[in-house]
Short mmCIF file of C-alpha atoms in Angstrom, two decimals:
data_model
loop_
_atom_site.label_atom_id
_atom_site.label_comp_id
_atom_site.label_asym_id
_atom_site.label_seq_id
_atom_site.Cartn_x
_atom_site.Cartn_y
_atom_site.Cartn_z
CA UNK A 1 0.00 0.00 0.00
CA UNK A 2 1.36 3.55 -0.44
CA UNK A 3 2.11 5.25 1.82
CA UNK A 4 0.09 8.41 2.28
CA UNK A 5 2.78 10.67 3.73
CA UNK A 6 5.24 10.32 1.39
CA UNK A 7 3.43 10.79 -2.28
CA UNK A 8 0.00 10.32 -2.46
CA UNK A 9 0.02 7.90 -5.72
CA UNK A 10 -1.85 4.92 -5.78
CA UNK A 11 0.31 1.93 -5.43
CA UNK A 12 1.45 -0.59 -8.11
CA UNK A 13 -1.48 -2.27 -9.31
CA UNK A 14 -4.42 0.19 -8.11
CA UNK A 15 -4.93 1.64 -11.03
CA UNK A 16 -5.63 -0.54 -14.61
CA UNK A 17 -3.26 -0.18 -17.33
CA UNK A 18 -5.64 1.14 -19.63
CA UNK A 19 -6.86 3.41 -17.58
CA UNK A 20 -5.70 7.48 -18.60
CA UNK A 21 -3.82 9.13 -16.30
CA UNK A 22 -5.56 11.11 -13.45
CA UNK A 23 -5.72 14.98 -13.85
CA UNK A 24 -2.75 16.74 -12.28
CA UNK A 25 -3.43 17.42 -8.30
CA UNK A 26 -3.13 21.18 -7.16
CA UNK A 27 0.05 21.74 -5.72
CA UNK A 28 0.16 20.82 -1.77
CA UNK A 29 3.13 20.47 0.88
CA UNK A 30 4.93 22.05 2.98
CA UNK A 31 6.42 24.33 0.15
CA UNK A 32 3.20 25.37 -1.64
CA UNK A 33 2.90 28.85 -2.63
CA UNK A 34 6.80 28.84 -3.31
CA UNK A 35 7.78 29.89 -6.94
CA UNK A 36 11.11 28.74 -8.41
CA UNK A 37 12.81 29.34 -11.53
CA UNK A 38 15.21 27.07 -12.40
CA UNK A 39 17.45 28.27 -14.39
CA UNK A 40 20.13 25.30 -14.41
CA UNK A 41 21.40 21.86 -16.11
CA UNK A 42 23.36 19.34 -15.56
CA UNK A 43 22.14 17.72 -12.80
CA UNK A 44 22.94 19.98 -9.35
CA UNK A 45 21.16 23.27 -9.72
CA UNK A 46 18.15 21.15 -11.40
CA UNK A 47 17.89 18.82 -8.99
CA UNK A 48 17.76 21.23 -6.47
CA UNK A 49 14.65 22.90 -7.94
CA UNK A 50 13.25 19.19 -8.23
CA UNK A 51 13.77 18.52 -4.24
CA UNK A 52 12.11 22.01 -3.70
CA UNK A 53 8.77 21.07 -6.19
CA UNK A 54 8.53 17.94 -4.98
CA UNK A 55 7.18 19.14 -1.44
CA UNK A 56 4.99 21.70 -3.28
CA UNK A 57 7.03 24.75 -4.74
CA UNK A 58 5.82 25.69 -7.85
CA UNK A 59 9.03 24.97 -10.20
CA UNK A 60 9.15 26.81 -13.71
CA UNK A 61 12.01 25.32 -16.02
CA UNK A 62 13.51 27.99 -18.25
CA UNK A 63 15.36 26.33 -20.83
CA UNK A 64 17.20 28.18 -24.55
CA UNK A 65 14.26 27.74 -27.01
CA UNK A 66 16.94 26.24 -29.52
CA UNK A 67 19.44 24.14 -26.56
CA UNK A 68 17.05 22.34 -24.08
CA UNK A 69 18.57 21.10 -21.07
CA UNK A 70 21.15 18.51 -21.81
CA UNK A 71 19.40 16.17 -19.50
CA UNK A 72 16.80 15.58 -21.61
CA UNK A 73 19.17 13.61 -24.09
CA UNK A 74 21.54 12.21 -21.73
CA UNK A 75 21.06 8.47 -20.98
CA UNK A 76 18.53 5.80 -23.27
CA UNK A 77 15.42 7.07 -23.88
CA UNK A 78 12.24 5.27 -25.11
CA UNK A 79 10.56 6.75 -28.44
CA UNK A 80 13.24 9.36 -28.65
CA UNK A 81 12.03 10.92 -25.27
CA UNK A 82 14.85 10.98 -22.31
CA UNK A 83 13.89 9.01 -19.77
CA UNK A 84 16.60 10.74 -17.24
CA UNK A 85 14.82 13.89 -18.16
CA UNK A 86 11.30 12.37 -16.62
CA UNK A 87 12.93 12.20 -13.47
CA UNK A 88 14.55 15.83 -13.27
CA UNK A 89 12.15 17.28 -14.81
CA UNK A 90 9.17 16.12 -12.54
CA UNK A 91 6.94 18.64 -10.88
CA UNK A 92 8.18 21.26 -13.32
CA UNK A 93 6.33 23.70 -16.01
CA UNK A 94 8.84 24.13 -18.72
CA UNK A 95 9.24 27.37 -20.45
CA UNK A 96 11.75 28.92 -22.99
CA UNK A 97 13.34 31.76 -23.29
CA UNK A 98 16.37 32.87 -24.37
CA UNK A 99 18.00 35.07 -21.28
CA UNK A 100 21.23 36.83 -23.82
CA UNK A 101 17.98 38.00 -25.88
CA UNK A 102 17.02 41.67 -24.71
CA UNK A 103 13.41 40.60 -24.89
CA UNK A 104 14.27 37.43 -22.91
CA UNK A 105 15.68 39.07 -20.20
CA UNK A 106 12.73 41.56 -19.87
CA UNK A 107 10.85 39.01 -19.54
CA UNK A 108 12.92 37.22 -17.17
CA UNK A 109 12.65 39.94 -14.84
CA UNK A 110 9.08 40.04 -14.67
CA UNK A 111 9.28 36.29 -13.43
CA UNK A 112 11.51 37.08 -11.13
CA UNK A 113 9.57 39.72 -9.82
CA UNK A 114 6.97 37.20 -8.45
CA UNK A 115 9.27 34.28 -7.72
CA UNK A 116 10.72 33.54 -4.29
CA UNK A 117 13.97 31.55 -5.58
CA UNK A 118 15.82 31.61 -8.68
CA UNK A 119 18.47 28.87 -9.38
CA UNK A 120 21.06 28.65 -11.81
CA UNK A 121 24.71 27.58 -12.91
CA UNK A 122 26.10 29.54 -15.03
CA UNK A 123 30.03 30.70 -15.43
CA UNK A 124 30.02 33.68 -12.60
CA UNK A 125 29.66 36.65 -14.26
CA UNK A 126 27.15 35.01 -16.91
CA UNK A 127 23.69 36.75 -15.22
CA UNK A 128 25.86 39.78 -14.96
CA UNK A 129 26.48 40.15 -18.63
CA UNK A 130 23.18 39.60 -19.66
CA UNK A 131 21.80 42.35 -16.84
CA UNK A 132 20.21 39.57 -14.98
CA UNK A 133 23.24 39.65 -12.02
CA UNK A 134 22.09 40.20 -8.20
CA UNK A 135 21.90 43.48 -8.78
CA UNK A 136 18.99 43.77 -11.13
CA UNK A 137 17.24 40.54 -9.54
CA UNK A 138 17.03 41.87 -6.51
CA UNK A 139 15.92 45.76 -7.39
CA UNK A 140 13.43 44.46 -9.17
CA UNK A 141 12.46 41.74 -6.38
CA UNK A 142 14.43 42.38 -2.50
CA UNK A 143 13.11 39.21 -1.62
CA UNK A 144 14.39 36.85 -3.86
CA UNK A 145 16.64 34.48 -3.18
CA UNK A 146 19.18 33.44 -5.70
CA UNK A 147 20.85 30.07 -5.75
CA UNK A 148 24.01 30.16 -7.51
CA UNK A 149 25.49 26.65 -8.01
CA UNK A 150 29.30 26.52 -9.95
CA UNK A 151 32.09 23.93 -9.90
CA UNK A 152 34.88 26.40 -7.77
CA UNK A 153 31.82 28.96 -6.16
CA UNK A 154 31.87 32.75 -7.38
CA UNK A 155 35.29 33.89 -6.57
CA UNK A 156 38.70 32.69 -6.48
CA UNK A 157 41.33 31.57 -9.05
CA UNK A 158 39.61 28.95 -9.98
CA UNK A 159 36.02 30.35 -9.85
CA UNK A 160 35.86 30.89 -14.17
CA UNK A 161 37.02 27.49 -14.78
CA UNK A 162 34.18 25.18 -16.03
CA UNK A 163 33.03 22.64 -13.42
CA UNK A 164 31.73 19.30 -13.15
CA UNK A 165 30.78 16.71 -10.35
CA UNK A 166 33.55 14.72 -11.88
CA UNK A 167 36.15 17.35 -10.57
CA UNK A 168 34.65 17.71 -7.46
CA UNK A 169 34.80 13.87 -7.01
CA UNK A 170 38.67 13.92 -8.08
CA UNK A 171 39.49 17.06 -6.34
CA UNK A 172 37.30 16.69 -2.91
CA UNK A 173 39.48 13.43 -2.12
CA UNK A 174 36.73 11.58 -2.32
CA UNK A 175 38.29 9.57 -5.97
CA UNK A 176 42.01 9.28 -3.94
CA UNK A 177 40.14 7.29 -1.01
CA UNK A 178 38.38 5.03 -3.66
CA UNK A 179 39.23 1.40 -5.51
CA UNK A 180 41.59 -1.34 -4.02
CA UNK A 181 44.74 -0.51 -2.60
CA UNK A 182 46.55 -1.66 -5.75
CA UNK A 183 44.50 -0.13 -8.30
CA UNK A 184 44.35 3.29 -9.44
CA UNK A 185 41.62 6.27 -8.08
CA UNK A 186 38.23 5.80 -8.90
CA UNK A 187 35.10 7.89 -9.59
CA UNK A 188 31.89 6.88 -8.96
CA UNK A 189 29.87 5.95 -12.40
CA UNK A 190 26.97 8.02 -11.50
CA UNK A 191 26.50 11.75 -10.55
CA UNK A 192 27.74 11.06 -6.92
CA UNK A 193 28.65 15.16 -6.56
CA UNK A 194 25.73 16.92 -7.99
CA UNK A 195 23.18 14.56 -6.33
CA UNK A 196 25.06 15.55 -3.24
CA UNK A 197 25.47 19.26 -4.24
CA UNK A 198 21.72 19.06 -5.19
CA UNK A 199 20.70 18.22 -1.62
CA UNK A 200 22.87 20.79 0.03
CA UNK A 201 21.50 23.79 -2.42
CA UNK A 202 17.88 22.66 -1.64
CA UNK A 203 18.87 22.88 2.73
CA UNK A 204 21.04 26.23 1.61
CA UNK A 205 18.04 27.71 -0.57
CA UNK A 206 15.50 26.78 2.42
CA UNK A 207 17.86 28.05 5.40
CA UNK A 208 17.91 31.41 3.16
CA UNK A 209 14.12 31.51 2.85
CA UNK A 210 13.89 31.18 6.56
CA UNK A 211 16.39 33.74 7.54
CA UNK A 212 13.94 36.23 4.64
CA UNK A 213 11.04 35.61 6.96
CA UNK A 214 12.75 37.39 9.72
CA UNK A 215 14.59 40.15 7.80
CA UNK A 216 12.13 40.26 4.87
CA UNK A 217 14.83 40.42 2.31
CA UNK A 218 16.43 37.73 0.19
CA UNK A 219 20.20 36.95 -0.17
CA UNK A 220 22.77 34.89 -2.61
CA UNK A 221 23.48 31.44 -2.02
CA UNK A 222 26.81 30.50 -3.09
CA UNK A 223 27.25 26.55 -3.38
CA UNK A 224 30.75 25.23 -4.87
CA UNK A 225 30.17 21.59 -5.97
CA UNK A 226 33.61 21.04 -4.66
CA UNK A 227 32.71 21.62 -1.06
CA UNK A 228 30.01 19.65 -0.04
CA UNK A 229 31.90 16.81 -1.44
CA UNK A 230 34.25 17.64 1.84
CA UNK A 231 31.51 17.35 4.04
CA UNK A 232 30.70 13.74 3.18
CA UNK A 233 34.40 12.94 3.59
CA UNK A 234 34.20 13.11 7.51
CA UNK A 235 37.24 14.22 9.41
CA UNK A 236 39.92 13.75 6.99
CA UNK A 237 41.24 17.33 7.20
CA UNK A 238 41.20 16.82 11.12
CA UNK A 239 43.25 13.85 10.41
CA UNK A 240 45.72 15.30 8.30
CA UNK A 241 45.57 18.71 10.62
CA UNK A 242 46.06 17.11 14.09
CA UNK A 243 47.97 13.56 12.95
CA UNK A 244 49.58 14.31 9.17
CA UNK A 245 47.44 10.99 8.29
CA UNK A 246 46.45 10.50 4.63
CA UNK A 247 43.77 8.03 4.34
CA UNK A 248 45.18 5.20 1.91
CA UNK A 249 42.79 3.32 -0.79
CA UNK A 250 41.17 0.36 1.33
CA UNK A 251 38.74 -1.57 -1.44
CA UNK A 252 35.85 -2.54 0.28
CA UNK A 253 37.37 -2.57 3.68
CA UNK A 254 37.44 0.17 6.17
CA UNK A 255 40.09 2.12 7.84
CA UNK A 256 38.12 2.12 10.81
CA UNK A 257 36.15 -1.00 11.58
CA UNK A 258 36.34 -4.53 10.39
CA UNK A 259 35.38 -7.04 9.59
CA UNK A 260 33.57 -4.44 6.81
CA UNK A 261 33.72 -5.90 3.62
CA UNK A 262 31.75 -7.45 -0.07
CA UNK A 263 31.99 -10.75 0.37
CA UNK A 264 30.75 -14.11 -1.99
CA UNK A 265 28.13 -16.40 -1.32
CA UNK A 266 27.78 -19.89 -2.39
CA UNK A 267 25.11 -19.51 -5.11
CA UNK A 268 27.51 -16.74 -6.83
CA UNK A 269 25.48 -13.51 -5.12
CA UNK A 270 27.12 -11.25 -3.06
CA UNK A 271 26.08 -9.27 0.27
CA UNK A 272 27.81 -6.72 2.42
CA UNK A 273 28.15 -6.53 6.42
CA UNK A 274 28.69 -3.66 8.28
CA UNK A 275 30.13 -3.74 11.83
CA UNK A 276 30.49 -0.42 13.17
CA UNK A 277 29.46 -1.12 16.59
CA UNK A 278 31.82 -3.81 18.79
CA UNK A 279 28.55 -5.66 19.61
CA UNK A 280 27.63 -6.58 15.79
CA UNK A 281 30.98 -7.43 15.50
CA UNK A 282 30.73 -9.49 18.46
CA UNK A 283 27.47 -11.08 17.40
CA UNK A 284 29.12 -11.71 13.49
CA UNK A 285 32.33 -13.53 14.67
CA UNK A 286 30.16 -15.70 17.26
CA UNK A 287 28.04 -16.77 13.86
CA UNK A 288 31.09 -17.39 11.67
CA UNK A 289 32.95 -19.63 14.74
CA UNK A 290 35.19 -17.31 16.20
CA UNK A 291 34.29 -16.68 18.98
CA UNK A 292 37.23 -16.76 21.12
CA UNK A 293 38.67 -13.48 18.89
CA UNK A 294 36.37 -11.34 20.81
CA UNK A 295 37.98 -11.43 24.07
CA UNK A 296 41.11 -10.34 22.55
CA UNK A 297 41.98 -6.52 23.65
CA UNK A 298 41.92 -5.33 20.46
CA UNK A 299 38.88 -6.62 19.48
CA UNK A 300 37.46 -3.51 21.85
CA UNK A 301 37.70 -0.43 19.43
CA UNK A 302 37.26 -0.18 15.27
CA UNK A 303 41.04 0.42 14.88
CA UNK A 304 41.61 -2.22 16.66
CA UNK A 305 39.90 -4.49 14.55
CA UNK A 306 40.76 -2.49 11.38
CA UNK A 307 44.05 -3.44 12.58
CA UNK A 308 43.33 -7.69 12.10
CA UNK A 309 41.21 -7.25 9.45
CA UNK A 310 42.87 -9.68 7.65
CA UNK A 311 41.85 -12.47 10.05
CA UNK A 312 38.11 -10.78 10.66
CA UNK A 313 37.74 -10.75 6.92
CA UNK A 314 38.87 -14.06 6.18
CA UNK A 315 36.67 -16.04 9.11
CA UNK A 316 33.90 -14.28 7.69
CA UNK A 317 34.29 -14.73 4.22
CA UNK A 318 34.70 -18.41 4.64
CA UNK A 319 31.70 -18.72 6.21
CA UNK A 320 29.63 -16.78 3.60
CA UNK A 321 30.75 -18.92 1.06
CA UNK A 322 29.95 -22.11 2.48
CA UNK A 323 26.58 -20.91 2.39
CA UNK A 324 23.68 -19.52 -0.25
CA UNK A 325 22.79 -15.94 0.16
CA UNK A 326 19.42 -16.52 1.50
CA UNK A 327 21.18 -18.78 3.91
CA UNK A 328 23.27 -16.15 4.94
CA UNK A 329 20.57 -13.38 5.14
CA UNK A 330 18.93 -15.68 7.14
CA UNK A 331 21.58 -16.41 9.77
CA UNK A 332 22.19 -12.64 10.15
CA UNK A 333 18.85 -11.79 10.90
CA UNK A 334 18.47 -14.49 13.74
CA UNK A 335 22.01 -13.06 15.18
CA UNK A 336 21.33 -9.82 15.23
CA UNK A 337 23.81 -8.77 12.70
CA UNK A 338 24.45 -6.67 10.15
CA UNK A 339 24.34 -7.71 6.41
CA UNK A 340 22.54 -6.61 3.29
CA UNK A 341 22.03 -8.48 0.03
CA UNK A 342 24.13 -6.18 -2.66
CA UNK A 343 21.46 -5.35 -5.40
CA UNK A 344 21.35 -4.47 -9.19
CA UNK A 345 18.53 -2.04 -10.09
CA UNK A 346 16.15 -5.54 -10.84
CA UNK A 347 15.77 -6.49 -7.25
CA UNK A 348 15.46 -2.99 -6.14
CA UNK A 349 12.63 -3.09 -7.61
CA UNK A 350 11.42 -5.81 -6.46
CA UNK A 351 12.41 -5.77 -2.74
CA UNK A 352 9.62 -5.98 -0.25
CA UNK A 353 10.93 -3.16 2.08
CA UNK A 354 11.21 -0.53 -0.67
CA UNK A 355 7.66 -1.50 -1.84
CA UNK A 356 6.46 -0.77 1.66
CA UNK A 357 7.82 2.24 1.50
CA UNK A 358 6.60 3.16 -1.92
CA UNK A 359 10.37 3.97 -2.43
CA UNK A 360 9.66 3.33 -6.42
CA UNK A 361 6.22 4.62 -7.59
CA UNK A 362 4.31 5.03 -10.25
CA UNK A 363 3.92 8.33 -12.09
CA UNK A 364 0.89 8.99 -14.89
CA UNK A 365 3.00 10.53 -17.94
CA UNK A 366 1.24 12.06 -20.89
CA UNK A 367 3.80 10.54 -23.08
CA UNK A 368 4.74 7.13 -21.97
CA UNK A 369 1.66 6.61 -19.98
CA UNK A 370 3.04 5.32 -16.91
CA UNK A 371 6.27 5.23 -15.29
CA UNK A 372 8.32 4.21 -12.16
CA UNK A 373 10.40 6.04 -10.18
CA UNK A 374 11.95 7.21 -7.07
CA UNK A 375 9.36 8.56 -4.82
CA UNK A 376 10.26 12.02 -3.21
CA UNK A 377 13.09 11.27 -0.46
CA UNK A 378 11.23 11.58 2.72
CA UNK A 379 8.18 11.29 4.11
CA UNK A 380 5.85 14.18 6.38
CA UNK A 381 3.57 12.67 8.28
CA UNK A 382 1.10 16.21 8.01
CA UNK A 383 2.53 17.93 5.06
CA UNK A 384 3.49 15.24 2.36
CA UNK A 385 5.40 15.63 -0.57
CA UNK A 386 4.27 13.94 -4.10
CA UNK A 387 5.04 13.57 -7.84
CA UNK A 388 2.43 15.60 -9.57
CA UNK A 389 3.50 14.93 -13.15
CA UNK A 390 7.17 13.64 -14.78
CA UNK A 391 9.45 15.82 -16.87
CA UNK A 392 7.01 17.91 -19.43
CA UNK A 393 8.35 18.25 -22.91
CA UNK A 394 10.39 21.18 -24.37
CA UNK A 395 8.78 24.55 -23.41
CA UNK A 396 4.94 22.71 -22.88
CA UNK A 397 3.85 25.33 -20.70
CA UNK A 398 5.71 28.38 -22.03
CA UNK A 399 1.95 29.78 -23.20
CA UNK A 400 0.12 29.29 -19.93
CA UNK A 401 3.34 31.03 -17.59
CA UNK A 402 3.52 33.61 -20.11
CA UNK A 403 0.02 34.05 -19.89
CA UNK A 404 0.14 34.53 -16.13
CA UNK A 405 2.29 37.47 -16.17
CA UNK A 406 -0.45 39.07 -18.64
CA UNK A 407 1.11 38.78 -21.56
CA UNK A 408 -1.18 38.49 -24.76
CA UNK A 409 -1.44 36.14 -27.09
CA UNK A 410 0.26 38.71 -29.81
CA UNK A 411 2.71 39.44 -27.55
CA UNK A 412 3.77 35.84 -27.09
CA UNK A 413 3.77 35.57 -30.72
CA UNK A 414 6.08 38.43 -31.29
CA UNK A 415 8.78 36.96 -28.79
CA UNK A 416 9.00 33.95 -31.07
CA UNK A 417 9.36 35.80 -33.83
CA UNK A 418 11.99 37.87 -32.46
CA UNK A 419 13.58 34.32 -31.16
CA UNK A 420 13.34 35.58 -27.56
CA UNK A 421 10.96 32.42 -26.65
#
């Protein structure tokens, strides 16, 4: 069953597959009455904007009438449409305009006026050139706040370079830290960065919009893709600060705790086990048959055991591989103990827990009809969020926004023509 709080979608299977989809709900959440233009591509800035609709903002995408986002071709698509796009796009009305055009950027302005957030990612200095900078946003609107999401942030000598999660992965430390011991750095073969640079400008964006209602003016939020990347890293610079230690490339194994590891099952699966605490690791090394290593001193603290991990790992990766991963799973449970099966994207979803959670739901889609998805990250138990509608096509609502602000039909017309829409 879905779960209420979290989208508000029927569940898999409620609703017959040749049934249309249902009209588009009125906006609700905890963020309704918000408007955000987004601005942005490639994936942090947008997926920002995203977090913010799906709890109720209203989200207008402004994307170049002639270069739509390149999300919306990135990755396979069914029937030519991007099915990456469905996801980052969800909850949004799309519009174009073309913000260099001197018409655009009028225009532009007069969204602004009414919106509470405006997000983009441009090269600093970009908004300036066009006369859409901080300046002009906020004389035209002192309560906007404007989310300003770059590889290196606004200043410094690397601020005009152009910037990707990839660098932030390499540069953060995160890519030194990662792959066997052996083997060389590794990145992460999805957009590990901007997802997490996507969160952070979302909590920035919504910190600044609380710190408005108590000053009643807006401010610039200045997110470098290369710093929240250090956040996730822990206390690596305290390491290196206090102790001159470099954490070295581990695999699968920690630095800190063991035995923490991948490890092979007798059917050919794989699961992972965790044990941060001393009592899971305790409780793991009684199931494997050994016990008598917990009494040992060492066996007391993660460094400790990080220290034998070698043995740890070894007991326990015999074990696993006298047995069949549901065997295993099993045993875990009944002890106690931390383990997970390790998933491809087919058994996530199919795995009882996230369909309990609704973690993948279904989304009515004018274009495909239905599709799956992950559901909106959290749930509110008297505010929920939901999926109203996946990605729209190119500029679908550019009309009905344009509209809004009072502009006539003629009017609209005569931006086309001048190539401002």
């Amino acid at each position: 069953m879905t779960d209420p709080s979290r989208s508000g979608r029927p569940g898999p299977g409620d609703r017959a597959a040749s049934e249309p989809p249902a009209p588009e709900p009125p906006a609700s959440g905890p963020l309704a009455g918000l408007r955000v233009l987004d601005l942005a591509t490639l994936f942090a800035g947008p997926l920002a904007a995203t977090l913010l609709g799906d709890y109720g903002a209203e989200v207008i995408k402004v994307e170049h009438p002639r270069r739509p986002d390149p999300s919306r071709g990135h990755g396979p698509a069914k029937d030519g449409i991007g099915l990456w796009w469905k996801l980052l796009g969800r909850n949004k009305k799309t519009v174009t305009l073309d913000l260099s055009h001197p018409d655009g950027r009028d225009v532009l302005l007069r969204l602004a006026a009414g919106a509470d957030v405006v997000v983009e990612n441009f090269r600093p200095g970009t908004l300036e050139r066009w006369g859409l900078g901080w300046a002009e946003l906020s004389a035209r609107n002192p309560g906007l706040v404007l989310a300003r999401v770059t590889g290196f942030g606004q200043f410094g000598p690397y601020a005009h370079r152009p910037g990707f999660g990839t660098l932030a992965e390499a540069m953060s430390g995160f890519a030194a830290i990662t792959g066997e011991p052996d083997g060389p750095p590794t990145l992460p073969p999805f957009g590990l960065a901007d997802a997490i640079a996507g969160l952070t400008t979302s909590y920035a964006v919504m910190a600044a919009l609380h710190g408005r209602a108590a000053t009643g003016r807006g401010q610039v939020v200045d997110l470098a893709l290369i710093e929240p990347m250090l956040t996730v890293l822990g206390p690596q610079p305290l390491w290196y600060d206090q102790l001159g230690h470099v954490q070295p490339r581990t695999g699968n194994r920690s630095a800190n705790v063991a035995p923490r590891n991948t490890y092979r099952t007798a059917d050919g699966s794989w699961v992972a086990v965790s044990t941060s605490a001393e009592s899971v690791a305790g409780r793991v090394m009684r199931l494997v048959g050994r016990p008598e290593v917990i009494d040992e001193p060492w066996f007391a603290t993660g460094a400790g055991r990080a220290r034998h991990a070698e043995e740890l790992d070894g007991a326990v990766a015999d074990w696993i591989a006298r047995h069949d991963r549901a065997e295993v799973l099993a045993a875990f449970e009944k002890a106690e103990a931390a383990v997970a099966p390790i998933y491809d994207i087919r058994e996530v979803m199919t795995d009882p827990q996230y369909q309990a959670l609704d973690s993948i739901t279904e989304v009515p889609d004018d274009e495909l009809g239905t599709v799956r998805m992950q559901n909106v990250p959290f749930r509110l138990s008297a505010t929920p969020g939901a999926i109203r509608w996946a990605g729209r096509p190119h500029g679908a609502d550019t009309d009905e926004v344009l509209t809004g602000l009072g502009l006539t039909g003629a009017e609209i017309d005569a931006l086309r023509t001048a190539g401002a829409l």
